[in-house]
């Protein structure tokens, strides 16, 4: 798609981290494509949450669509992403929840290092412990997935 209207086909892509990147073809009409370095147009960022004691992390796995939304002859961008909303449970503050999760992760990782025996029984036991670890984390931190749609009008 020709995002900047110079007659050359450019590349626009959404990324797993929420970023939106663009590379311009500067070869000219009738010549083989010559793409430049990718430029970041937007980044995945922490965004303000409307709920108290909650963080929202936006821009996960962005998708992009290009169209002239307002009929002005210029291509506009529609970007969708996934957002992870996280909040501590049990009345804990963010600091307390983070410390509890770090301690839980350290305990799991220390225990997991000791069980590297590649037997079927050991693998099954390790998987069972990973599930238990994930369940304990869920008791400390609530996580919800939602998403946003962003519209960027070209000037």
MMTF fields as JSON, N, C-alpha, C and O atoms, coordinates in Angstrom:
{
  "mmtfVersion": "1.0.0",
  "mmtfProducer": "UNKNOWN",
  "numBonds": 619,
  "numAtoms": 620,
  "numGroups": 155,
  "numChains": 1,
  "numModels": 1,
  "chainsPerModel": [1],
  "groupsPerChain": [155],
  "chainIdList": ["A"],
  "bondAtomList": [4, 2, 8, 6, 12, 10, 16, 14, 20, 18, 24, 22, 28, 26, 32, 30, 36, 34, 40, 38, 44, 42, 48, 46, 52, 50, 56, 54, 60, 58, 64, 62, 68, 66, 72, 70, 76, 74, 80, 78, 84, 82, 88, 86, 92, 90, 96, 94, 100, 98, 104, 102, 108, 106, 112, 110, 116, 114, 120, 118, 124, 122, 128, 126, 132, 130, 136, 134, 140, 138, 144, 142, 148, 146, 152, 150, 156, 154, 160, 158, 164, 162, 168, 166, 172, 170, 176, 174, 180, 178, 184, 182, 188, 186, 192, 190, 196, 194, 200, 198, 204, 202, 208, 206, 212, 210, 216, 214, 220, 218, 224, 222, 228, 226, 232, 230, 236, 234, 240, 238, 244, 242, 248, 246, 252, 250, 256, 254, 260, 258, 264, 262, 268, 266, 272, 270, 276, 274, 280, 278, 284, 282, 288, 286, 292, 290, 296, 294, 300, 298, 304, 302, 308, 306, 312, 310, 316, 314, 320, 318, 324, 322, 328, 326, 332, 330, 336, 334, 340, 338, 344, 342, 348, 346, 352, 350, 356, 354, 360, 358, 364, 362, 368, 366, 372, 370, 376, 374, 380, 378, 384, 382, 388, 386, 392, 390, 396, 394, 400, 398, 404, 402, 408, 406, 412, 410, 416, 414, 420, 418, 424, 422, 428, 426, 432, 430, 436, 434, 440, 438, 444, 442, 448, 446, 452, 450, 456, 454, 460, 458, 464, 462, 468, 466, 472, 470, 476, 474, 480, 478, 484, 482, 488, 486, 492, 490, 496, 494, 500, 498, 504, 502, 508, 506, 512, 510, 516, 514, 520, 518, 524, 522, 528, 526, 532, 530, 536, 534, 540, 538, 544, 542, 548, 546, 552, 550, 556, 554, 560, 558, 564, 562, 568, 566, 572, 570, 576, 574, 580, 578, 584, 582, 588, 586, 592, 590, 596, 594, 600, 598, 604, 602, 608, 606, 612, 610, 616, 614],
  "bondOrderList": [1, 1, 1, 1, 1, 1, 1, 1, 1, 1, 1, 1, 1, 1, 1, 1, 1, 1, 1, 1, 1, 1, 1, 1, 1, 1, 1, 1, 1, 1, 1, 1, 1, 1, 1, 1, 1, 1, 1, 1, 1, 1, 1, 1, 1, 1, 1, 1, 1, 1, 1, 1, 1, 1, 1, 1, 1, 1, 1, 1, 1, 1, 1, 1, 1, 1, 1, 1, 1, 1, 1, 1, 1, 1, 1, 1, 1, 1, 1, 1, 1, 1, 1, 1, 1, 1, 1, 1, 1, 1, 1, 1, 1, 1, 1, 1, 1, 1, 1, 1, 1, 1, 1, 1, 1, 1, 1, 1, 1, 1, 1, 1, 1, 1, 1, 1, 1, 1, 1, 1, 1, 1, 1, 1, 1, 1, 1, 1, 1, 1, 1, 1, 1, 1, 1, 1, 1, 1, 1, 1, 1, 1, 1, 1, 1, 1, 1, 1, 1, 1, 1, 1, 1, 1],
  "groupList": [{"groupName": "UNK", "atomNameList": ["N", "CA", "C", "O"], "elementList": ["N", "C", "C", "O"], "formalChargeList": [0, 0, 0, 0], "bondAtomList": [1, 0, 2, 1, 3, 2], "bondOrderList": [1, 1, 2], "singleLetterCode": "X", "chemCompType": "L-PEPTIDE LINKING"}],
  "groupTypeList": [0, 0, 0, 0, 0, 0, 0, 0, 0, 0, 0, 0, 0, 0, 0, 0, 0, 0, 0, 0, 0, 0, 0, 0, 0, 0, 0, 0, 0, 0, 0, 0, 0, 0, 0, 0, 0, 0, 0, 0, 0, 0, 0, 0, 0, 0, 0, 0, 0, 0, 0, 0, 0, 0, 0, 0, 0, 0, 0, 0, 0, 0, 0, 0, 0, 0, 0, 0, 0, 0, 0, 0, 0, 0, 0, 0, 0, 0, 0, 0, 0, 0, 0, 0, 0, 0, 0, 0, 0, 0, 0, 0, 0, 0, 0, 0, 0, 0, 0, 0, 0, 0, 0, 0, 0, 0, 0, 0, 0, 0, 0, 0, 0, 0, 0, 0, 0, 0, 0, 0, 0, 0, 0, 0, 0, 0, 0, 0, 0, 0, 0, 0, 0, 0, 0, 0, 0, 0, 0, 0, 0, 0, 0, 0, 0, 0, 0, 0, 0, 0, 0, 0, 0, 0, 0],
  "groupIdList": [1, 2, 3, 4, 5, 6, 7, 8, 9, 10, 11, 12, 13, 14, 15, 16, 17, 18, 19, 20, 21, 22, 23, 24, 25, 26, 27, 28, 29, 30, 31, 32, 33, 34, 35, 36, 37, 38, 39, 40, 41, 42, 43, 44, 45, 46, 47, 48, 49, 50, 51, 52, 53, 54, 55, 56, 57, 58, 59, 60, 61, 62, 63, 64, 65, 66, 67, 68, 69, 70, 71, 72, 73, 74, 75, 76, 77, 78, 79, 80, 81, 82, 83, 84, 85, 86, 87, 88, 89, 90, 91, 92, 93, 94, 95, 96, 97, 98, 99, 100, 101, 102, 103, 104, 105, 106, 107, 108, 109, 110, 111, 112, 113, 114, 115, 116, 117, 118, 119, 120, 121, 122, 123, 124, 125, 126, 127, 128, 129, 130, 131, 132, 133, 134, 135, 136, 137, 138, 139, 140, 141, 142, 143, 144, 145, 146, 147, 148, 149, 150, 151, 152, 153, 154, 155],
  "secStructList": [7, 7, 1, 1, 1, 1, 1, 1, 7, 7, 3, 3, 3, 3, 7, 6, 6, 1, 7, 3, 3, 3, 3, 7, 5, 7, 1, 7, 6, 6, 1, 7, 7, 7, 5, 7, 7, 7, 3, 3, 3, 3, 7, 7, 7, 3, 3, 7, 7, 1, 1, 6, 6, 7, 3, 3, 3, 3, 3, 3, 3, 3, 3, 3, 3, 3, 3, 7, 1, 1, 1, 1, 1, 1, 7, 3, 3, 3, 3, 3, 3, 3, 3, 3, 3, 3, 3, 3, 1, 6, 6, 7, 7, 2, 2, 2, 2, 2, 2, 2, 2, 2, 2, 2, 2, 2, 2, 2, 2, 2, 2, 2, 2, 2, 7, 7, 7, 7, 1, 2, 2, 2, 2, 2, 2, 2, 2, 2, 2, 2, 2, 2, 2, 2, 2, 2, 2, 2, 2, 2, 3, 3, 3, 3, 3, 3, 3, 3, 3, 3, 3, 3, 7, 7, 7],
  "xCoordList": [0.83, 0.0, 0.885, 1.982, 0.412, 1.168, 0.7, -0.223, 1.334, 0.895, 1.16, 0.342, 2.275, 2.63, 2.284, 2.606, 1.626, 1.136, 2.193, 1.956, 3.385, 4.44, 4.425, 5.301, 3.432, 3.325, 4.052, 3.934, 4.803, 5.526, 4.797, 4.168, 4.894, 4.266, 5.168, 6.33, 4.626, 5.35, 4.85, 3.866, 5.531, 5.108, 4.728, 5.47, 3.562, 3.07, 2.699, 2.018, 3.15, 2.9, 2.679, 3.273, 1.815, 1.642, 2.545, 2.851, 2.976, 3.894, 3.343, 2.334, 4.015, 3.592, 3.665, 2.931, 4.542, 4.667, 3.766, 3.866, 2.881, 1.948, 2.427, 1.684, 3.65, 4.181, 3.566, 3.085, 3.598, 3.181, 4.391, 4.88, 4.878, 6.095, 5.812, 4.893, 6.625, 6.452, 7.823, 8.789, 7.893, 9.105, 8.723, 7.818, 9.408, 9.103, 9.915, 11.111, 9.244, 9.915, 10.364, 9.541, 11.666, 12.204, 12.762, 13.457, 12.473, 13.064, 12.544, 13.3, 11.294, 10.706, 9.908, 10.094, 9.034, 8.131, 8.888, 9.811, 8.479, 9.063, 10.378, 10.933, 10.895, 12.17, 11.902, 10.844, 12.869, 12.692, 12.545, 13.15, 11.745, 11.479, 12.776, 13.626, 12.916, 14.064, 13.522, 13.296, 13.321, 12.729, 13.789, 14.912, 13.415, 14.299, 14.17, 13.452, 14.865, 14.812, 13.381, 12.731, 12.908, 11.58, 11.573, 12.473, 10.545, 10.347, 9.175, 8.163, 9.298, 8.214, 7.252, 7.637, 5.992, 4.968, 4.269, 3.958, 4.023, 3.442, 4.128, 4.707, 4.069, 4.656, 3.602, 2.651, 3.771, 2.922, 3.29, 4.468, 2.315, 2.61, 1.696, 0.626, 2.142, 1.271, 0.275, 0.659, -0.999, -2.032, -2.786, -2.809, -3.393, -4.121, -5.373, -6.078, -5.63, -6.837, -7.892, -7.57, -9.144, -10.236, -10.596, -11.373, -10.035, -10.351, -9.235, -8.059, -9.618, -8.634, -7.776, -8.268, -6.504, -5.566, -5.424, -5.368, -5.367, -5.251, -4.321, -4.338, -3.524, -2.693, -3.21, -3.664, -3.142, -3.527, -2.314, -1.714, -1.952, -0.817, -1.342, -1.817, -1.263, -1.839, -0.851, 0.344, -1.373, -0.536, 0.052, 1.217, -0.671, -0.192, -0.762, -1.98, 0.089, -0.346, -1.23, -2.385, -0.693, -1.49, -1.753, -0.952, -2.877, -3.289, -3.639, -4.142, -3.374, -3.596, -4.422, -4.309, -5.251, -6.04, -5.879, -5.862, -5.761, -5.566, -6.743, -7.117, -7.328, -8.459, -8.626, -8.118, -9.337, -9.661, -10.974, -12.054, -10.875, -12.066, -12.936, -14.159, -12.324, -13.088, -13.294, -13.794, -12.916, -13.179, -12.369, -12.785, -11.21, -10.4, -9.335, -8.512, -9.347, -8.375, -7.054, -6.163, -6.896, -5.668, -5.95, -7.027, -4.975, -5.143, -4.984, -4.034, -5.926, -5.909, -5.633, -5.76, -5.26, -4.92, -5.924, -6.302, -6.345, -7.152, -6.296, -5.911, -5.995, -5.123, -5.887, -6.401, -5.948, -6.553, -5.475, -4.473, -5.664, -4.698, -5.409, -6.613, -4.656, -5.147, -4.543, -3.427, -5.282, -4.814, -4.964, -5.966, -3.967, -3.997, -4.234, -3.416, -5.35, -5.666, -5.299, -5.796, -4.438, -3.956, -4.252, -4.131, -4.646, -4.855, -4.579, -4.886, -3.991, -3.701, -4.995, -5.995, -4.957, -6.119, -5.896, -4.773, -6.968, -6.885, -6.521, -6.006, -6.777, -6.48, -5.014, -4.64, -4.176, -2.737, -2.475, -3.197, -1.435, -0.993, -0.214, 0.116, 0.077, 0.878, 2.24, 2.713, 2.864, 4.191, 4.152, 5.012, 3.153, 3.022, 2.781, 3.392, 1.899, 1.596, 2.827, 3.095, 3.578, 4.799, 5.819, 6.429, 6.0, 6.942, 6.491, 7.309, 5.194, 4.673, 4.884, 5.246, 4.662, 4.839, 6.318, 6.662, 7.194, 8.639, 9.082, 9.837, 8.617, 8.98, 8.449, 9.149, 7.227, 6.626, 7.408, 7.667, 7.786, 8.563, 9.943, 10.41, 10.608, 11.926, 11.825, 12.643, 10.811, 10.611, 10.395, 10.98, 9.557, 9.286, 10.544, 10.857, 11.265, 12.471, 13.565, 14.247, 13.741, 14.734, 14.371, 15.232, 13.093, 12.641, 12.746, 13.103, 12.431, 12.45, 13.873, 14.061, 14.872, 16.268, 16.72, 17.55, 16.163, 16.574, 15.976, 16.457, 14.929, 14.227, 14.414, 13.432, 15.654, 15.937, 16.135, 16.632, 15.756, 15.889, 14.87, 13.671, 15.322, 14.411, 13.59, 13.45, 13.055, 12.19, 10.749, 10.415, 9.912, 8.506, 7.862, 7.108, 8.157, 7.594, 8.042, 7.241, 9.318, 9.841, 9.182, 8.854, 8.988, 8.317, 6.877, 6.401, 6.191, 4.803, 4.737, 3.853, 5.669, 5.712, 6.017, 5.408, 6.959, 7.296, 6.09, 5.825, 5.351, 4.154, 3.092, 2.426, 2.933, 1.989, 2.379, 1.515, 3.681, 4.158, 3.981, 3.698, 4.144, 3.926, 2.467, 2.176, 1.559, 0.128, -0.178, -0.898, 0.362, 0.177, 0.729, 0.101, 1.9, 2.523, 1.625, 1.407, 1.105, 0.207, -1.043, -1.503, -1.592, -2.785, -2.509, -3.35, -1.332, -0.965, -0.794, -1.176, -0.219, -0.077, -1.447, -1.634, -2.41, -3.766, -4.455, -5.347, -4.045, -4.606, -4.082, -4.706, -2.944, -2.325, -2.665, -2.728, -2.885, -3.065, -4.193, -4.205, -5.131, -6.222, -5.772, -5.216, -6.008, -5.643, -6.814, -7.345, -7.204, -8.283, -7.735, -6.836, -8.274, -7.887, -9.05, -10.201, -8.731, -9.699, -8.934, -7.88, -9.405, -8.671, -9.181, -10.23, -8.425, -8.774, -8.664, -7.969, -9.352, -9.19, -8.769, -9.442, -7.654, -7.106, -7.276, -7.049, -7.667, -7.814, -6.845, -6.834, -6.024, -5.054, -5.417, -5.32, -5.834, -6.164, -4.901, -4.167, -4.651, -3.487, -3.775, -4.842, -2.826, -2.985, -2.655, -2.729],
  "yCoordList": [-1.154, 0.0, 1.231, 1.224, 2.257, 3.504, 4.475, 5.257, 4.425, 5.233, 6.72, 7.545, 7.072, 8.491, 9.139, 10.308, 8.399, 8.976, 9.297, 10.125, 8.652, 8.943, 8.007, 8.092, 7.105, 6.188, 4.869, 3.98, 4.722, 3.48, 2.695, 3.27, 1.373, 0.511, 0.42, 0.026, 0.787, 0.742, -0.453, -1.094, -0.748, -1.823, -1.221, -0.424, -1.618, -1.209, -2.482, -3.351, -2.592, -3.826, -3.544, -2.628, -4.345, -4.344, -5.411, -6.396, -5.226, -6.179, -6.812, -6.365, -7.857, -8.599, -7.75, -8.0, -6.749, -5.877, -4.663, -3.78, -4.601, -3.494, -2.364, -1.413, -2.45, -1.382, -1.424, -2.462, -0.292, -0.174, 0.379, 1.462, -0.369, 0.031, 0.2, -0.409, 1.044, 1.388, 1.44, 1.942, 0.916, 1.016, 1.565, 1.045, 2.606, 3.276, 2.675, 2.414, 2.466, 2.048, 3.314, 4.127, 3.472, 4.688, 4.434, 5.291, 3.273, 2.91, 3.752, 4.106, 4.066, 4.796, 3.858, 2.642, 4.434, 3.662, 2.814, 3.29, 1.542, 0.626, 0.006, -0.793, 0.34, -0.21, -1.242, -1.22, -2.161, -3.133, -2.423, -1.376, -3.001, -2.406, -2.225, -3.115, -1.067, -0.764, -0.164, 1.042, -1.049, -0.602, -0.018, -0.517, 1.036, 1.653, 0.979, -0.009, 1.517, 1.013, 1.2, 2.206, 0.226, 0.353, 1.465, 1.559, 2.301, 3.376, 3.008, 2.502, 3.251, 2.979, 4.154, 5.286, 3.879, 4.922, 5.027, 6.13, 3.899, 3.873, 2.764, 1.853, 2.835, 1.796, 1.275, 1.983, 0.037, -0.5, 0.217, 0.285, 0.749, 1.555, 1.192, 0.61, 1.548, 1.431, 2.572, 3.725, 2.253, 3.277, 3.375, 2.426, 4.504, 4.714, 3.844, 3.718, 3.259, 2.465, 3.323, 4.255, 3.021, 3.77, 3.209, 3.814, 2.059, 1.455, 1.74, 1.789, 1.926, 2.195, 0.954, -0.172, 1.169, 0.099, -0.939, -2.141, -0.462, -1.369, -0.721, 0.497, -1.527, -1.053, -1.656, -2.8, -0.891, -1.397, -1.311, -0.246, -2.419, -2.467, -2.654, -3.735, -1.619, -1.649, -2.093, -2.232, -2.312, -2.563, -3.93, -4.058, -4.953, -6.314, -6.875, -6.898, -7.325, -8.005, -7.114, -7.447, -5.998, -5.054, -5.54, -6.266, -5.127, -5.394, -4.057, -3.162, -3.922, -2.627, -2.798, -3.794, -1.797, -1.718, -0.301, 0.653, -0.159, 1.152, 1.443, 0.611, 2.637, 3.042, 4.548, 5.149, 5.147, 6.571, 6.68, 6.6, 6.863, 6.844, 8.087, 8.0, 9.226, 10.467, 11.048, 12.166, 10.306, 10.728, 11.913, 12.599, 12.184, 13.322, 12.952, 13.79, 11.7, 11.256, 10.791, 10.4, 10.818, 10.38, 9.092, 8.92, 8.194, 6.933, 7.135, 7.768, 6.588, 6.645, 5.242, 4.25, 5.171, 3.888, 3.526, 4.365, 2.272, 1.713, 0.618, -0.329, 0.733, -0.219, -0.822, -0.104, -2.145, -2.856, -3.558, -3.993, -3.675, -4.384, -5.118, -4.956, -5.918, -6.557, -5.826, -5.312, -5.782, -5.098, -6.036, -6.739, -6.034, -6.821, -5.878, -4.998, -6.062, -5.267, -6.091, -7.204, -5.551, -6.288, -5.507, -4.283, -6.246, -5.611, -6.621, -7.804, -6.15, -7.045, -7.509, -6.791, -8.701, -9.253, -9.257, -9.085, -9.453, -9.606, -8.344, -8.414, -7.18, -5.924, -5.543, -4.582, -6.277, -5.97, -4.732, -4.454, -4.001, -2.875, -3.453, -4.639, -2.597, -3.054, -3.56, -4.597, -2.831, -3.216, -4.575, -5.424, -4.775, -6.059, -7.203, -8.266, -6.984, -8.035, -8.38, -9.555, -7.367, -7.619, -8.429, -9.361, -8.07, -8.794, -10.235, -11.154, -10.434, -11.793, -12.628, -13.802, -12.035, -12.757, -13.061, -14.16, -12.095, -12.346, -13.5, -14.367, -13.515, -14.591, -15.936, -16.947, -15.942, -17.163, -17.654, -18.851, -16.734, -17.101, -17.634, -18.613, -16.983, -17.464, -18.883, -19.747, -19.104, -20.434, -21.48, -22.563, -21.151, -22.093, -22.352, -23.503, -21.299, -21.452, -22.229, -23.05, -21.975, -22.731, -24.207, -25.073, -24.49, -25.875, -26.549, -27.723, -25.797, -26.352, -26.698, -27.645, -25.952, -26.222, -27.593, -28.248, -28.015, -29.283, -30.498, -31.618, -30.276, -31.41, -31.459, -31.469, -31.488, -31.513, -32.937, -33.11, -33.939, -35.326, -35.573, -35.401, -35.974, -36.076, -37.366, -37.967, -37.784, -38.972, -38.506, -37.352, -39.416, -39.078, -38.656, -37.684, -39.378, -39.058, -37.67, -36.908, -37.345, -36.029, -34.913, -33.859, -35.14, -34.134, -33.92, -32.786, -35.006, -34.889, -34.122, -33.288, -34.407, -33.71, -32.222, -31.373, -31.901, -30.506, -29.769, -28.63, -30.41, -29.782, -29.547, -28.511, -30.492, -30.333, -29.13, -28.353, -28.977, -27.849, -26.52, -25.497, -26.529, -25.297, -24.867, -23.677, -25.817, -25.501, -24.953, -23.962, -25.585, -25.091, -23.673, -22.821, -23.424, -22.096, -21.067, -19.988, -21.378, -20.457, -20.176, -19.035, -21.19, -21.005, -20.117, -19.294, -20.269, -19.416, -17.962, -17.041, -17.759, -16.391, -15.748, -14.564, -16.546, -16.025, -15.62, -14.77, -16.223, -15.846, -14.486, -13.831, -14.059, -12.79, -11.64, -10.487, -11.947, -10.902, -11.284, -12.377, -10.372, -10.568, -10.025, -8.929, -10.782, -10.33, -10.563, -11.669, -9.493, -9.568, -9.129, -8.291, -9.692, -9.299, -8.579, -9.004, -7.505, -6.755, -6.155, -6.68, -5.109, -4.497, -3.108, -2.678, -2.432, -1.093, -1.027, -1.83, -0.069, 0.251, 1.721, 2.591, 1.975, 3.322, 3.765, 2.979, 5.0, 5.554, 6.722, 7.64, 6.669, 7.725, 8.328, 7.662, 9.587, 10.276, 10.927, 11.586, 10.746, 11.355, 12.832, 13.182, 13.689, 15.145, 15.513, 16.685],
  "zCoordList": [0.0, 0.0, 0.0, 0.56, -0.615, -0.735, 0.338, 0.114, 1.497, 2.634, 2.447, 2.854, 1.847, 1.755, 0.415, 0.203, -0.503, -1.745, -2.773, -3.653, -2.691, -3.665, -4.866, -5.727, -4.933, -6.057, -5.873, -6.716, -4.786, -4.497, -3.413, -2.524, -3.505, -2.513, -1.284, -1.386, -0.127, 1.134, 1.95, 1.581, 3.058, 3.948, 5.293, 5.867, 5.783, 7.084, 7.831, 7.286, 9.085, 9.826, 11.301, 11.87, 11.913, 13.36, 13.936, 13.264, 15.172, 15.786, 17.044, 17.589, 17.5, 18.687, 19.951, 20.908, 19.963, 21.125, 21.069, 21.921, 20.075, 19.95, 19.067, 18.821, 18.588, 17.761, 16.35, 15.895, 15.691, 14.299, 13.552, 13.874, 12.546, 11.832, 10.346, 9.799, 9.7, 8.294, 7.624, 8.199, 6.408, 5.601, 4.232, 3.579, 3.806, 2.547, 1.4, 1.533, 0.282, -0.959, -1.679, -2.098, -1.816, -2.442, -3.835, -4.379, -4.429, -5.721, -6.874, -7.778, -6.846, -7.966, -8.864, -8.838, -9.641, -10.5, -11.519, -12.179, -11.634, -12.611, -12.197, -12.95, -11.038, -10.55, -9.463, -8.834, -9.234, -8.141, -6.8, -6.565, -5.94, -4.63, -3.844, -3.812, -3.216, -2.364, -1.069, -0.961, -0.087, 1.172, 2.098, 2.175, 2.79, 3.772, 5.121, 5.272, 6.089, 7.458, 7.994, 7.711, 8.764, 9.355, 10.397, 11.232, 10.332, 11.303, 12.191, 11.706, 13.462, 14.393, 14.385, 14.678, 14.049, 14.039, 15.394, 15.845, 16.04, 17.379, 18.161, 17.57, 19.47, 20.316, 21.278, 21.608, 21.728, 22.793, 24.077, 24.426, 24.783, 25.965, 27.121, 26.938, 28.307, 29.468, 29.377, 29.181, 29.518, 29.408, 30.72, 31.504, 30.955, 32.206, 32.229, 31.227, 33.367, 33.548, 34.205, 34.942, 33.947, 34.565, 35.936, 36.675, 36.274, 37.564, 38.559, 38.197, 39.805, 40.859, 41.112, 41.048, 41.396, 41.745, 40.627, 40.886, 39.397, 38.256, 37.231, 37.053, 36.569, 35.478, 34.188, 34.169, 33.114, 31.801, 30.9, 30.757, 30.296, 29.407, 27.998, 27.65, 27.189, 25.844, 24.8, 25.061, 23.612, 22.466, 22.382, 22.005, 22.706, 22.555, 21.266, 21.091, 20.364, 19.149, 18.277, 18.01, 17.841, 17.06, 15.642, 15.051, 15.124, 13.743, 13.119, 13.797, 11.831, 11.18, 9.911, 9.197, 9.655, 8.428, 7.905, 8.683, 6.583, 5.972, 5.051, 4.224, 5.201, 4.37, 4.516, 5.462, 3.579, 3.673, 4.444, 3.858, 5.753, 6.611, 6.492, 6.599, 6.277, 6.262, 4.869, 4.74, 3.816, 2.439, 1.965, 1.031, 2.583, 2.172, 1.137, 0.767, 0.671, -0.326, 0.259, -0.494, 1.576, 2.24, 3.008, 3.578, 3.015, 3.724, 5.223, 5.684, 5.971, 7.43, 7.978, 7.259, 9.234, 9.849, 10.938, 11.756, 10.935, 12.006, 12.626, 11.939, 13.91, 14.578, 15.759, 16.616, 15.783, 16.907, 17.695, 17.127, 18.994, 19.82, 20.945, 21.149, 21.664, 22.875, 24.056, 23.978, 25.14, 26.339, 27.524, 27.66, 28.361, 29.589, 30.763, 31.031, 31.462, 32.646, 33.876, 34.054, 34.714, 35.889, 37.153, 37.193, 38.192, 39.488, 40.597, 40.451, 41.724, 42.85, 43.513, 43.528, 44.05, 44.745, 46.25, 46.723, 46.99, 48.446, 49.189, 50.305, 48.594, 49.275, 49.3, 49.972, 48.582, 48.556, 47.703, 46.745, 48.067, 47.232, 46.046, 46.027, 45.055, 43.914, 44.381, 43.917, 45.293, 45.77, 46.463, 46.229, 47.315, 48.022, 47.035, 47.148, 46.081, 45.097, 44.269, 44.016, 43.844, 43.051, 43.858, 43.335, 45.136, 45.988, 46.203, 46.175, 46.416, 46.596, 45.334, 45.418, 44.181, 42.912, 42.679, 42.242, 42.968, 42.823, 43.705, 43.265, 44.948, 45.875, 45.373, 45.434, 44.886, 44.345, 43.135, 43.007, 42.242, 41.054, 41.429, 40.847, 42.415, 42.859, 43.413, 43.098, 44.239, 44.827, 43.733, 43.778, 42.758, 41.671, 40.852, 40.548, 40.493, 39.666, 40.388, 39.775, 41.693, 42.473, 42.533, 42.374, 42.763, 42.829, 41.46, 41.367, 40.391, 39.03, 38.585, 37.821, 39.046, 38.676, 39.162, 38.531, 40.289, 40.871, 40.159, 40.328, 39.364, 38.763, 37.242, 36.5, 36.778, 35.339, 34.799, 33.687, 35.566, 35.12, 34.01, 34.232, 32.821, 31.67, 31.612, 30.546, 32.739, 32.712, 32.53, 32.798, 32.074, 31.871, 33.186, 33.229, 34.245, 35.556, 36.024, 36.565, 35.815, 36.214, 35.4, 35.946, 34.103, 33.263, 33.714, 33.776, 34.027, 34.495, 35.812, 36.009, 36.705, 37.993, 37.794, 38.445, 36.895, 36.611, 36.036, 36.418, 35.115, 34.537, 35.61, 35.607, 36.516, 37.617, 38.48, 38.887, 38.761, 39.569, 38.828, 39.453, 37.517, 36.738, 36.809, 36.93, 36.736, 36.842, 38.229, 38.355, 39.276, 40.645, 40.791, 41.42, 40.211, 40.255, 39.581, 40.132, 38.408, 37.688, 38.508, 38.562, 39.139, 39.964, 41.162, 41.524, 41.794, 42.928, 42.483, 43.204, 41.295, 40.761, 40.557, 40.837, 40.061, 39.828, 41.133, 41.128, 42.241, 43.537, 43.996, 44.832, 43.456, 43.854, 42.914, 43.34, 41.633, 40.634, 39.682, 39.116, 39.519, 38.566, 37.218, 37.139, 36.169, 34.824, 33.876, 33.775, 33.187, 32.209, 30.851, 30.779, 29.794, 28.432, 27.769, 27.859, 27.119, 26.328, 25.155, 24.796, 24.562, 23.466, 23.144, 23.624, 22.333, 21.882, 20.369, 19.746, 19.794, 18.38, 18.333, 18.885, 17.671, 17.528, 16.088, 15.168, 15.882, 14.54, 14.402, 15.221, 13.34, 13.043, 11.692, 10.662, 11.7, 10.46, 9.907, 10.643, 8.628, 7.994, 7.732, 7.227, 8.074, 7.863, 6.44, 6.073]
}
